[in-house]
Short mmCIF file of N, CA and C in Angstrom, two decimals:
data_model
loop_
_atom_site.label_atom_id
_atom_site.label_comp_id
_atom_site.label_asym_id
_atom_site.label_seq_id
_atom_site.Cartn_x
_atom_site.Cartn_y
_atom_site.Cartn_z
N UNK O 148 103.43 80.82 35.63
CA UNK O 148 104.16 80.72 36.42
C UNK O 148 103.33 81.38 37.94
N UNK O 149 102.96 80.52 38.72
CA UNK O 149 102.28 80.94 40.51
C UNK O 149 103.55 81.43 40.70
N UNK O 150 102.87 81.87 41.87
CA UNK O 150 103.84 82.00 42.99
C UNK O 150 102.53 81.87 44.48
N UNK O 151 103.51 81.45 45.67
CA UNK O 151 103.27 82.15 46.76
C UNK O 151 104.51 82.43 47.99
N UNK O 152 104.08 82.33 48.67
CA UNK O 152 104.85 82.83 49.79
C UNK O 152 105.06 82.25 50.86
N UNK O 153 106.28 81.99 51.53
CA UNK O 153 106.55 81.42 52.98
C UNK O 153 107.14 82.15 53.78
N UNK O 154 106.80 82.62 54.52
CA UNK O 154 106.62 83.64 55.91
C UNK O 154 106.63 84.94 55.50
N UNK O 155 105.65 85.21 54.39
CA UNK O 155 105.50 86.40 53.61
C UNK O 155 106.66 86.81 52.27
N UNK O 156 107.63 85.92 51.92
CA UNK O 156 108.40 86.10 51.13
C UNK O 156 107.97 85.09 50.17
N UNK O 157 107.81 85.82 48.52
CA UNK O 157 107.49 85.14 47.30
C UNK O 157 108.41 84.42 46.97
N UNK O 158 107.61 83.24 46.54
CA UNK O 158 108.11 82.20 46.06
C UNK O 158 107.75 81.45 44.72
N UNK O 159 108.38 81.17 43.45
CA UNK O 159 108.13 80.61 42.74
C UNK O 159 107.40 79.29 42.42
N UNK O 160 106.43 79.05 41.69
CA UNK O 160 106.14 77.73 41.60
C UNK O 160 105.81 77.19 40.11
N UNK O 161 106.31 76.39 40.00
CA UNK O 161 106.45 76.03 38.72
C UNK O 161 105.68 74.98 38.11
N UNK O 162 105.25 74.74 36.30
CA UNK O 162 104.05 73.80 36.05
C UNK O 162 102.61 74.32 35.95
N UNK O 163 101.76 73.85 35.95
CA UNK O 163 100.54 74.22 35.59
C UNK O 163 99.72 73.53 36.79
N UNK O 164 99.14 74.06 37.56
CA UNK O 164 97.94 73.81 38.67
C UNK O 164 97.26 73.19 37.98
N UNK O 165 96.51 72.37 38.01
CA UNK O 165 94.49 71.49 37.76
C UNK O 165 93.90 72.81 38.32
N UNK O 166 92.80 72.40 37.30
CA UNK O 166 91.95 73.54 37.30
C UNK O 166 90.60 72.66 37.31
N UNK O 167 89.87 73.02 38.27
CA UNK O 167 88.27 72.62 37.80
C UNK O 167 87.91 72.37 37.03
N UNK O 168 87.11 71.32 36.63
CA UNK O 168 86.66 70.85 35.02
C UNK O 168 87.36 69.38 34.26
N UNK O 169 88.87 69.43 34.70
CA UNK O 169 89.44 69.30 33.59
C UNK O 169 90.18 67.89 34.33
N UNK O 170 90.43 66.92 33.04
CA UNK O 170 91.34 65.62 33.47
C UNK O 170 92.33 65.80 34.66
N UNK O 171 92.84 64.94 35.62
CA UNK O 171 93.49 65.14 36.30
C UNK O 171 94.87 64.60 35.42
N UNK O 172 96.54 64.82 35.52
CA UNK O 172 97.29 64.96 34.93
C UNK O 172 97.94 63.20 35.17
N UNK O 173 98.61 62.57 34.77
CA UNK O 173 98.79 61.18 35.09
C UNK O 173 99.71 61.54 36.21
N UNK O 174 99.90 60.82 36.80
CA UNK O 174 100.84 60.22 37.74
C UNK O 174 101.38 59.08 38.10
N UNK O 175 102.62 58.93 38.72
CA UNK O 175 103.35 57.15 39.07
C UNK O 175 103.99 58.10 40.78
N UNK O 176 103.49 57.38 41.61
CA UNK O 176 104.17 57.66 43.02
C UNK O 176 104.46 56.84 43.58
N UNK O 177 105.05 56.60 44.59
CA UNK O 177 105.80 55.38 45.15
C UNK O 177 105.32 55.11 46.55
N UNK O 178 104.66 54.45 47.01
CA UNK O 178 103.89 54.33 48.24
C UNK O 178 104.89 53.57 49.55
N UNK O 179 104.18 53.46 50.75
CA UNK O 179 105.22 53.19 51.78
C UNK O 179 105.78 51.73 51.58
N UNK O 180 105.19 50.58 51.05
CA UNK O 180 105.83 49.72 50.53
C UNK O 180 106.73 49.31 49.47
N UNK O 181 107.28 50.64 49.11
CA UNK O 181 107.92 50.74 47.79
C UNK O 181 107.65 49.94 46.52
N UNK O 182 106.29 50.19 46.46
CA UNK O 182 105.77 49.78 45.24
C UNK O 182 105.31 51.78 43.99
N UNK O 183 104.98 50.96 43.30
CA UNK O 183 104.66 52.07 42.16
C UNK O 183 103.23 52.63 42.40
N UNK O 184 102.82 53.47 41.68
CA UNK O 184 100.98 53.36 42.00
C UNK O 184 100.49 54.76 40.85
N UNK O 185 99.36 54.33 40.74
CA UNK O 185 98.76 55.79 39.50
C UNK O 185 98.06 55.77 40.24
N UNK O 186 96.88 56.97 39.04
CA UNK O 186 95.30 57.15 39.66
C UNK O 186 94.62 56.12 39.49
N UNK O 187 95.86 54.69 38.66
CA UNK O 187 94.65 53.37 38.36
C UNK O 187 94.08 52.52 39.31
N UNK O 188 94.67 52.65 40.10
CA UNK O 188 95.19 52.05 41.49
C UNK O 188 94.14 52.40 42.08
N UNK O 189 93.52 53.67 42.92
CA UNK O 189 92.67 53.86 43.31
C UNK O 189 91.17 54.06 42.10
N UNK O 190 91.32 53.19 41.17
CA UNK O 190 89.67 53.85 40.55
C UNK O 190 88.91 53.42 40.64
N UNK O 191 87.66 54.07 40.57
CA UNK O 191 86.26 54.04 41.04
C UNK O 191 86.14 55.25 42.79
N UNK O 192 87.45 55.34 42.51
CA UNK O 192 87.07 55.89 44.33
C UNK O 192 87.52 57.84 44.32
N UNK O 193 86.94 58.71 44.29
CA UNK O 193 87.08 59.70 44.72
C UNK O 193 88.39 59.66 45.90
N UNK O 194 89.52 61.21 45.12
CA UNK O 194 90.50 61.30 45.19
C UNK O 194 91.42 62.66 46.12
N UNK O 195 91.64 62.53 47.12
CA UNK O 195 92.11 63.77 47.97
C UNK O 195 93.46 63.90 47.87
N UNK O 196 93.87 64.82 47.25
CA UNK O 196 95.39 64.82 47.18
C UNK O 196 95.85 65.75 48.22
N UNK O 197 96.27 65.58 49.40
CA UNK O 197 96.68 66.34 49.95
C UNK O 197 98.41 66.32 49.81
N UNK O 198 98.80 67.46 48.96
CA UNK O 198 100.12 67.33 48.22
C UNK O 198 101.03 68.61 49.61
N UNK O 199 101.87 68.21 50.42
CA UNK O 199 102.30 69.12 51.35
C UNK O 199 104.25 69.42 51.23
N UNK O 200 104.99 69.92 51.27
CA UNK O 200 106.48 69.97 51.32
C UNK O 200 107.04 68.90 52.08
N UNK O 201 106.77 68.52 53.33
CA UNK O 201 107.35 67.67 54.05
C UNK O 201 106.52 66.82 55.50
N UNK O 202 105.99 65.67 55.51
CA UNK O 202 105.48 65.39 56.48
C UNK O 202 106.45 65.93 58.14
N UNK O 203 107.21 66.00 58.09
CA UNK O 203 108.42 66.72 58.89
C UNK O 203 107.82 68.24 59.58
N UNK O 204 107.30 68.93 59.05
CA UNK O 204 106.64 70.19 59.64
C UNK O 204 105.70 70.43 60.24
N UNK O 205 105.39 71.00 60.81
CA UNK O 205 103.93 71.16 62.07
C UNK O 205 102.76 71.85 60.82
N UNK O 206 102.91 72.25 59.88
CA UNK O 206 101.54 72.36 59.26
C UNK O 206 101.59 71.22 58.12
N UNK O 207 102.20 70.24 58.01
CA UNK O 207 102.70 69.20 57.20
C UNK O 207 101.48 68.04 57.38
N UNK O 208 102.21 68.12 58.86
CA UNK O 208 101.54 67.04 60.24
C UNK O 208 100.73 67.53 60.49
N UNK O 209 100.13 68.68 60.53
CA UNK O 209 98.48 69.07 61.07
C UNK O 209 97.64 68.61 59.56
N UNK O 210 97.71 69.14 58.42
CA UNK O 210 96.87 68.88 57.28
C UNK O 210 96.79 67.33 57.42
N UNK O 211 97.98 66.40 57.37
CA UNK O 211 97.90 64.33 57.07
C UNK O 211 97.17 64.41 58.44
N UNK O 212 97.27 64.63 59.72
CA UNK O 212 96.89 64.34 60.51
C UNK O 212 94.38 64.65 60.73
N UNK O 213 94.83 65.63 60.52
CA UNK O 213 93.28 66.36 59.60
C UNK O 213 92.89 65.50 58.77
N UNK O 214 93.40 65.73 57.50
CA UNK O 214 92.48 64.61 56.97
C UNK O 214 92.47 63.31 56.99
N UNK O 215 93.40 62.68 57.56
CA UNK O 215 93.06 61.69 58.14
C UNK O 215 91.98 61.41 59.14
N UNK O 216 91.64 62.19 59.81
CA UNK O 216 90.44 62.07 60.34
C UNK O 216 88.97 62.49 59.34
N UNK O 217 89.17 63.19 58.49
CA UNK O 217 87.86 63.55 57.76
C UNK O 217 87.99 62.21 56.79
N UNK O 218 88.62 61.31 56.88
CA UNK O 218 89.14 60.22 55.71
C UNK O 218 87.63 59.18 56.33
N UNK O 219 87.87 59.04 57.44
CA UNK O 219 87.32 57.68 57.91
C UNK O 219 86.00 58.37 57.84
N UNK O 220 85.51 59.49 57.89
CA UNK O 220 83.80 59.88 57.28
C UNK O 220 83.96 59.66 55.68
N UNK O 221 84.23 59.65 54.99
CA UNK O 221 84.13 59.87 53.70
C UNK O 221 83.78 58.58 52.76
N UNK O 222 83.29 57.79 52.10
CA UNK O 222 82.81 56.87 51.73
C UNK O 222 83.60 56.83 50.20
N UNK O 223 83.75 55.94 49.79
CA UNK O 223 84.42 55.80 48.31
C UNK O 223 85.58 56.97 48.19
N UNK O 224 85.71 57.20 49.19
CA UNK O 224 87.17 58.49 48.43
C UNK O 224 88.57 57.47 49.31
N UNK O 225 89.84 58.13 48.42
CA UNK O 225 90.78 58.04 49.23
C UNK O 225 91.39 59.13 49.75
N UNK O 226 92.44 59.33 50.18
CA UNK O 226 93.36 60.57 50.62
C UNK O 226 94.67 60.29 50.94
N UNK O 227 95.30 60.95 49.44
CA UNK O 227 96.75 60.56 49.53
C UNK O 227 97.59 61.45 49.61
N UNK O 228 98.49 61.37 50.55
CA UNK O 228 99.16 62.61 51.23
C UNK O 228 100.69 62.29 50.31
N UNK O 229 100.74 63.68 49.33
CA UNK O 229 101.94 63.88 48.90
C UNK O 229 103.16 64.61 48.79
N UNK O 230 104.15 64.05 49.22
CA UNK O 230 105.70 64.77 49.55
C UNK O 230 106.63 64.18 48.75
N UNK O 231 107.81 64.83 48.95
CA UNK O 231 109.05 64.48 48.11
C UNK O 231 109.53 63.47 49.33
N UNK O 232 109.14 63.51 50.77
CA UNK O 232 109.78 62.77 51.82
C UNK O 232 109.85 61.05 51.00
N UNK O 233 110.83 60.54 51.78
CA UNK O 233 111.15 59.39 51.49
C UNK O 233 110.22 58.33 52.27
N UNK O 234 109.74 57.26 51.56
CA UNK O 234 108.32 56.33 51.92
C UNK O 234 108.64 55.66 53.64
N UNK O 235 109.70 55.29 53.74
CA UNK O 235 110.12 55.36 55.30
C UNK O 235 109.65 55.92 56.11
N UNK O 236 110.01 57.42 55.77
CA UNK O 236 110.14 58.61 56.65
C UNK O 236 108.26 58.74 56.85
N UNK O 237 107.42 58.69 55.90
CA UNK O 237 105.70 58.85 56.00
C UNK O 237 105.28 57.77 56.87
N UNK O 238 106.17 56.55 56.98
CA UNK O 238 105.34 55.20 57.09
C UNK O 238 105.81 55.59 58.56
N UNK O 239 106.54 55.96 59.31
CA UNK O 239 107.17 56.56 60.60
C UNK O 239 106.30 57.39 61.05
N UNK O 240 106.02 58.29 60.27
CA UNK O 240 105.48 59.29 60.90
C UNK O 240 103.82 58.80 60.92
N UNK O 241 103.45 58.35 60.05
CA UNK O 241 101.40 57.58 60.31
C UNK O 241 101.50 56.27 61.38
N UNK O 242 102.89 55.86 61.35
CA UNK O 242 102.66 54.51 62.70
C UNK O 242 102.56 55.30 64.14
N UNK O 243 103.65 56.13 63.87
CA UNK O 243 103.74 56.89 65.09
C UNK O 243 102.92 57.60 65.60
N UNK O 244 102.08 58.07 64.73
CA UNK O 244 100.50 58.88 64.74
C UNK O 244 99.53 58.47 64.87
N UNK O 245 99.06 57.16 64.52
CA UNK O 245 98.47 55.81 64.75
C UNK O 245 97.35 56.23 63.08
N UNK O 246 97.61 56.89 62.00
CA UNK O 246 97.01 57.82 61.16
C UNK O 246 96.75 56.44 60.03
N UNK O 247 95.72 55.67 59.72
CA UNK O 247 95.65 54.79 59.21
C UNK O 247 94.62 54.80 57.56
N UNK O 248 93.94 56.22 57.45
CA UNK O 248 93.18 56.32 56.73
C UNK O 248 93.76 57.30 55.63
N UNK O 249 95.13 57.69 55.67
CA UNK O 249 95.59 58.01 54.55
C UNK O 249 96.54 57.39 54.09
N UNK O 250 96.79 57.88 52.55
CA UNK O 250 98.25 57.19 52.13
C UNK O 250 98.96 57.73 51.56
N UNK O 251 100.21 57.26 52.47
CA UNK O 251 101.12 58.07 52.09
C UNK O 251 101.95 57.99 50.49
N UNK O 252 102.23 59.04 49.86
CA UNK O 252 103.06 58.80 48.20
C UNK O 252 104.18 59.58 48.08
N UNK O 253 105.20 59.34 47.72
CA UNK O 253 106.34 59.64 47.46
C UNK O 253 106.83 60.53 46.14
N UNK O 254 107.11 61.62 45.68
CA UNK O 254 107.47 61.94 44.69
C UNK O 254 109.04 61.90 44.30
N UNK O 255 109.66 60.43 44.91
CA UNK O 255 111.34 61.13 44.96
C UNK O 255 111.69 59.73 43.77
N UNK O 256 110.93 58.75 43.20
CA UNK O 256 111.03 58.27 42.07
C UNK O 256 110.81 59.15 40.39
N UNK O 257 109.77 60.33 41.28
CA UNK O 257 109.25 60.53 40.04
C UNK O 257 108.99 62.21 40.40
N UNK O 258 110.38 63.28 40.24
CA UNK O 258 110.31 64.81 40.36
C UNK O 258 109.67 64.86 39.45
N UNK O 259 108.96 64.14 38.24
CA UNK O 259 108.12 65.43 37.24
C UNK O 259 106.69 65.44 37.85
N UNK O 260 106.56 65.04 38.98
CA UNK O 260 105.16 64.98 39.14
C UNK O 260 104.90 66.34 39.86
N UNK O 261 106.20 66.95 40.34
CA UNK O 261 106.14 68.67 40.84
C UNK O 261 105.58 69.27 39.62
N UNK O 262 106.21 69.13 38.58
CA UNK O 262 105.90 70.01 37.62
C UNK O 262 104.86 69.92 36.57
N UNK O 263 104.63 68.43 36.71
CA UNK O 263 102.99 68.06 35.79
C UNK O 263 101.82 68.41 36.67
N UNK O 264 101.67 68.45 37.76
CA UNK O 264 100.83 69.31 38.60
C UNK O 264 100.85 70.45 39.12
N UNK O 265 101.75 71.18 38.71
CA UNK O 265 101.51 72.35 39.40
C UNK O 265 102.46 72.79 40.40
N UNK O 266 102.93 71.83 40.99
CA UNK O 266 103.11 72.40 42.49
C UNK O 266 104.89 72.72 42.64
N UNK O 267 105.56 73.07 42.17
CA UNK O 267 106.80 72.75 41.88
C UNK O 267 107.62 74.30 42.39
N UNK O 268 107.94 73.57 43.79
CA UNK O 268 108.70 75.03 44.01
C UNK O 268 109.91 75.33 43.32
N UNK O 269 110.41 76.42 43.08
CA UNK O 269 111.53 76.31 41.79
C UNK O 269 112.33 77.67 42.39
N UNK O 270 112.02 78.02 43.46
CA UNK O 270 112.80 79.54 44.23
C UNK O 270 112.98 79.12 45.91
N UNK O 271 113.71 80.16 46.32
CA UNK O 271 113.98 79.89 47.70
C UNK O 271 114.44 78.93 48.19
N UNK O 272 114.40 79.11 49.40
CA UNK O 272 115.29 77.75 50.60
C UNK O 272 114.65 76.22 50.38
N UNK O 273 113.24 76.34 49.74
CA UNK O 273 112.40 74.94 49.84
C UNK O 273 112.44 74.35 48.37
N UNK O 274 113.13 75.37 47.28
CA UNK O 274 113.00 74.72 46.12
C UNK O 274 113.19 72.87 46.20
N UNK O 275 112.87 72.76 44.87
CA UNK O 275 112.80 70.69 45.11
C UNK O 275 111.65 70.56 45.72
N UNK O 276 110.85 71.10 46.59
CA UNK O 276 109.75 70.65 47.00
C UNK O 276 108.62 70.74 46.15
N UNK O 277 107.63 70.59 46.57
CA UNK O 277 106.24 70.71 46.43
C UNK O 277 105.75 71.59 47.29
N UNK O 278 104.80 72.72 46.39
CA UNK O 278 103.94 73.64 47.37
C UNK O 278 102.69 72.86 47.83
N UNK O 279 102.37 73.55 48.99
CA UNK O 279 101.32 73.17 49.63
C UNK O 279 99.76 73.18 48.81
N UNK O 280 98.98 72.30 48.69
CA UNK O 280 98.18 72.31 47.95
C UNK O 280 97.26 71.16 47.80
N UNK O 281 95.59 71.44 47.58
CA UNK O 281 94.68 69.98 48.09
C UNK O 281 94.29 70.22 46.39
N UNK O 282 94.19 69.02 46.12
CA UNK O 282 93.02 68.72 44.78
C UNK O 282 92.52 67.97 44.78
N UNK O 283 91.33 67.88 44.98
CA UNK O 283 89.78 66.85 44.44
C UNK O 283 89.63 66.24 43.36
N UNK O 284 89.26 65.11 43.15
CA UNK O 284 89.47 63.96 42.20
C UNK O 284 88.02 63.29 42.27
N UNK O 285 87.25 63.84 41.17
CA UNK O 285 85.63 62.47 41.63
C UNK O 285 86.43 61.05 40.83
N UNK O 286 85.21 60.25 40.66
CA UNK O 286 85.49 58.61 40.70
C UNK O 286 86.32 58.90 39.22
N UNK O 287 86.06 59.73 38.47
CA UNK O 287 86.22 59.44 37.21
C UNK O 287 88.08 60.17 36.78
N UNK O 288 88.31 60.84 38.07
CA UNK O 288 89.95 61.60 38.16
C UNK O 288 89.38 62.76 37.49
N UNK O 289 88.30 63.45 37.59
CA UNK O 289 88.52 64.92 36.59
C UNK O 289 88.47 65.58 38.08
N UNK O 290 88.59 67.00 37.98
CA UNK O 290 89.38 67.84 39.16
C UNK O 290 87.77 68.41 39.38
N UNK O 291 87.13 67.96 41.04
CA UNK O 291 86.22 68.74 41.46
C UNK O 291 86.85 70.07 41.95
N UNK O 292 87.82 70.15 42.54
CA UNK O 292 88.33 71.12 43.82
C UNK O 292 90.03 71.34 43.24
N UNK O 293 90.58 72.35 43.91
CA UNK O 293 91.82 72.87 43.62
C UNK O 293 92.24 73.97 44.07
N UNK O 294 93.04 73.63 45.23
CA UNK O 294 93.57 74.92 46.30
C UNK O 294 95.06 74.76 46.31
N UNK O 295 95.76 75.64 45.19
CA UNK O 295 97.00 76.34 45.22
C UNK O 295 97.18 76.81 46.78
N UNK O 296 97.49 76.61 48.34
CA UNK O 296 97.72 77.56 49.47
C UNK O 296 98.63 78.62 49.02
N UNK O 297 98.15 79.81 49.23
CA UNK O 297 98.98 80.90 48.72
C UNK O 297 99.90 81.00 50.14
N UNK O 298 99.78 80.94 51.17
CA UNK O 298 101.13 80.89 52.17
C UNK O 298 101.83 79.34 52.54
N UNK O 299 102.79 78.86 52.47
CA UNK O 299 103.50 77.81 52.71
C UNK O 299 102.87 77.04 54.39
N UNK O 300 102.93 78.07 54.94
CA UNK O 300 102.61 77.97 56.64
C UNK O 300 101.45 77.59 56.67
N UNK O 301 100.81 78.23 56.21
CA UNK O 301 98.85 78.23 56.31
C UNK O 301 98.31 76.87 56.03
N UNK O 302 97.49 75.86 56.75
CA UNK O 302 96.93 75.45 56.35
C UNK O 302 95.61 75.28 55.27
N UNK O 303 95.36 74.19 54.75
CA UNK O 303 94.89 73.99 53.54
C UNK O 303 93.21 74.42 53.90
N UNK O 304 92.01 74.89 52.56
CA UNK O 304 90.98 74.85 53.15
C UNK O 304 90.04 73.47 53.39
N UNK O 305 90.03 72.84 54.53
CA UNK O 305 89.48 71.60 54.32
C UNK O 305 88.00 71.57 54.21
N UNK O 306 87.43 72.59 54.67
CA UNK O 306 85.81 73.19 54.18
C UNK O 306 85.71 72.76 53.00
N UNK O 307 86.41 73.41 51.84
CA UNK O 307 86.27 74.01 50.77
C UNK O 307 86.14 72.38 49.69
N UNK O 308 87.40 71.91 50.47
CA UNK O 308 87.52 70.43 49.85
C UNK O 308 86.31 69.00 49.96
N UNK O 309 86.19 69.23 50.98
CA UNK O 309 84.99 68.48 52.19
C UNK O 309 83.63 68.91 51.16
N UNK O 310 83.27 70.57 51.33
CA UNK O 310 82.34 70.49 50.37
C UNK O 310 82.00 70.50 48.96
N UNK O 311 83.05 69.97 48.29
CA UNK O 311 83.56 69.64 46.52
C UNK O 311 82.78 68.11 46.75
N UNK O 312 83.70 67.74 48.01
CA UNK O 312 83.26 66.16 47.73
C UNK O 312 81.78 65.86 47.96
N UNK O 313 81.19 66.79 48.52
CA UNK O 313 79.98 66.68 48.96
C UNK O 313 79.21 66.85 48.09
N UNK O 314 79.27 68.22 47.41
CA UNK O 314 78.58 68.12 45.99
C UNK O 314 78.78 67.10 45.16
N UNK O 315 79.56 66.92 44.94
CA UNK O 315 79.59 65.53 43.79
C UNK O 315 79.16 64.56 44.04
N UNK O 316 78.94 63.90 45.50
CA UNK O 316 77.88 63.09 46.05
C UNK O 316 76.83 63.17 45.58
N UNK O 317 76.03 64.37 45.85
CA UNK O 317 74.85 64.46 45.55
C UNK O 317 74.25 65.39 44.09
N UNK O 318 75.31 65.41 43.22
CA UNK O 318 74.94 65.38 41.78
C UNK O 318 74.35 64.02 41.08
#
């Protein structure tokens, strides 16, 4: 079991977090049109999974905005913002913010995603939500970057995710 912190207090994270080089775990999530999607729906594209506790928190909103900006510059890449938020909330947020370059996906029908991807907050007040993490997949769904952010209120390392994409693009 991994551990992160929230405002310095330890929080347990259940499941096995993906490691660089391994195949991505399977996933089924729900998009803003209430349709279920899998990694196969994004076949042939590199994927940046921006996994967040909730779109309605300041750090999650910031990372979604930042990845939207970065996504607009990345060829053959899709940014998937994954949270337990209902699809309606994610759609409202992205519409209000004018964010068109990220795809928001909800775990609300598929809570097994939390454990399968090693991001299940299993203690503390946020138990049941996803830990903050970024996982970058190549076009064949192999993990090329994985960051379980150590402090929930901290933004992810955007530069490291971008470097992984750039290195993979030139390899």
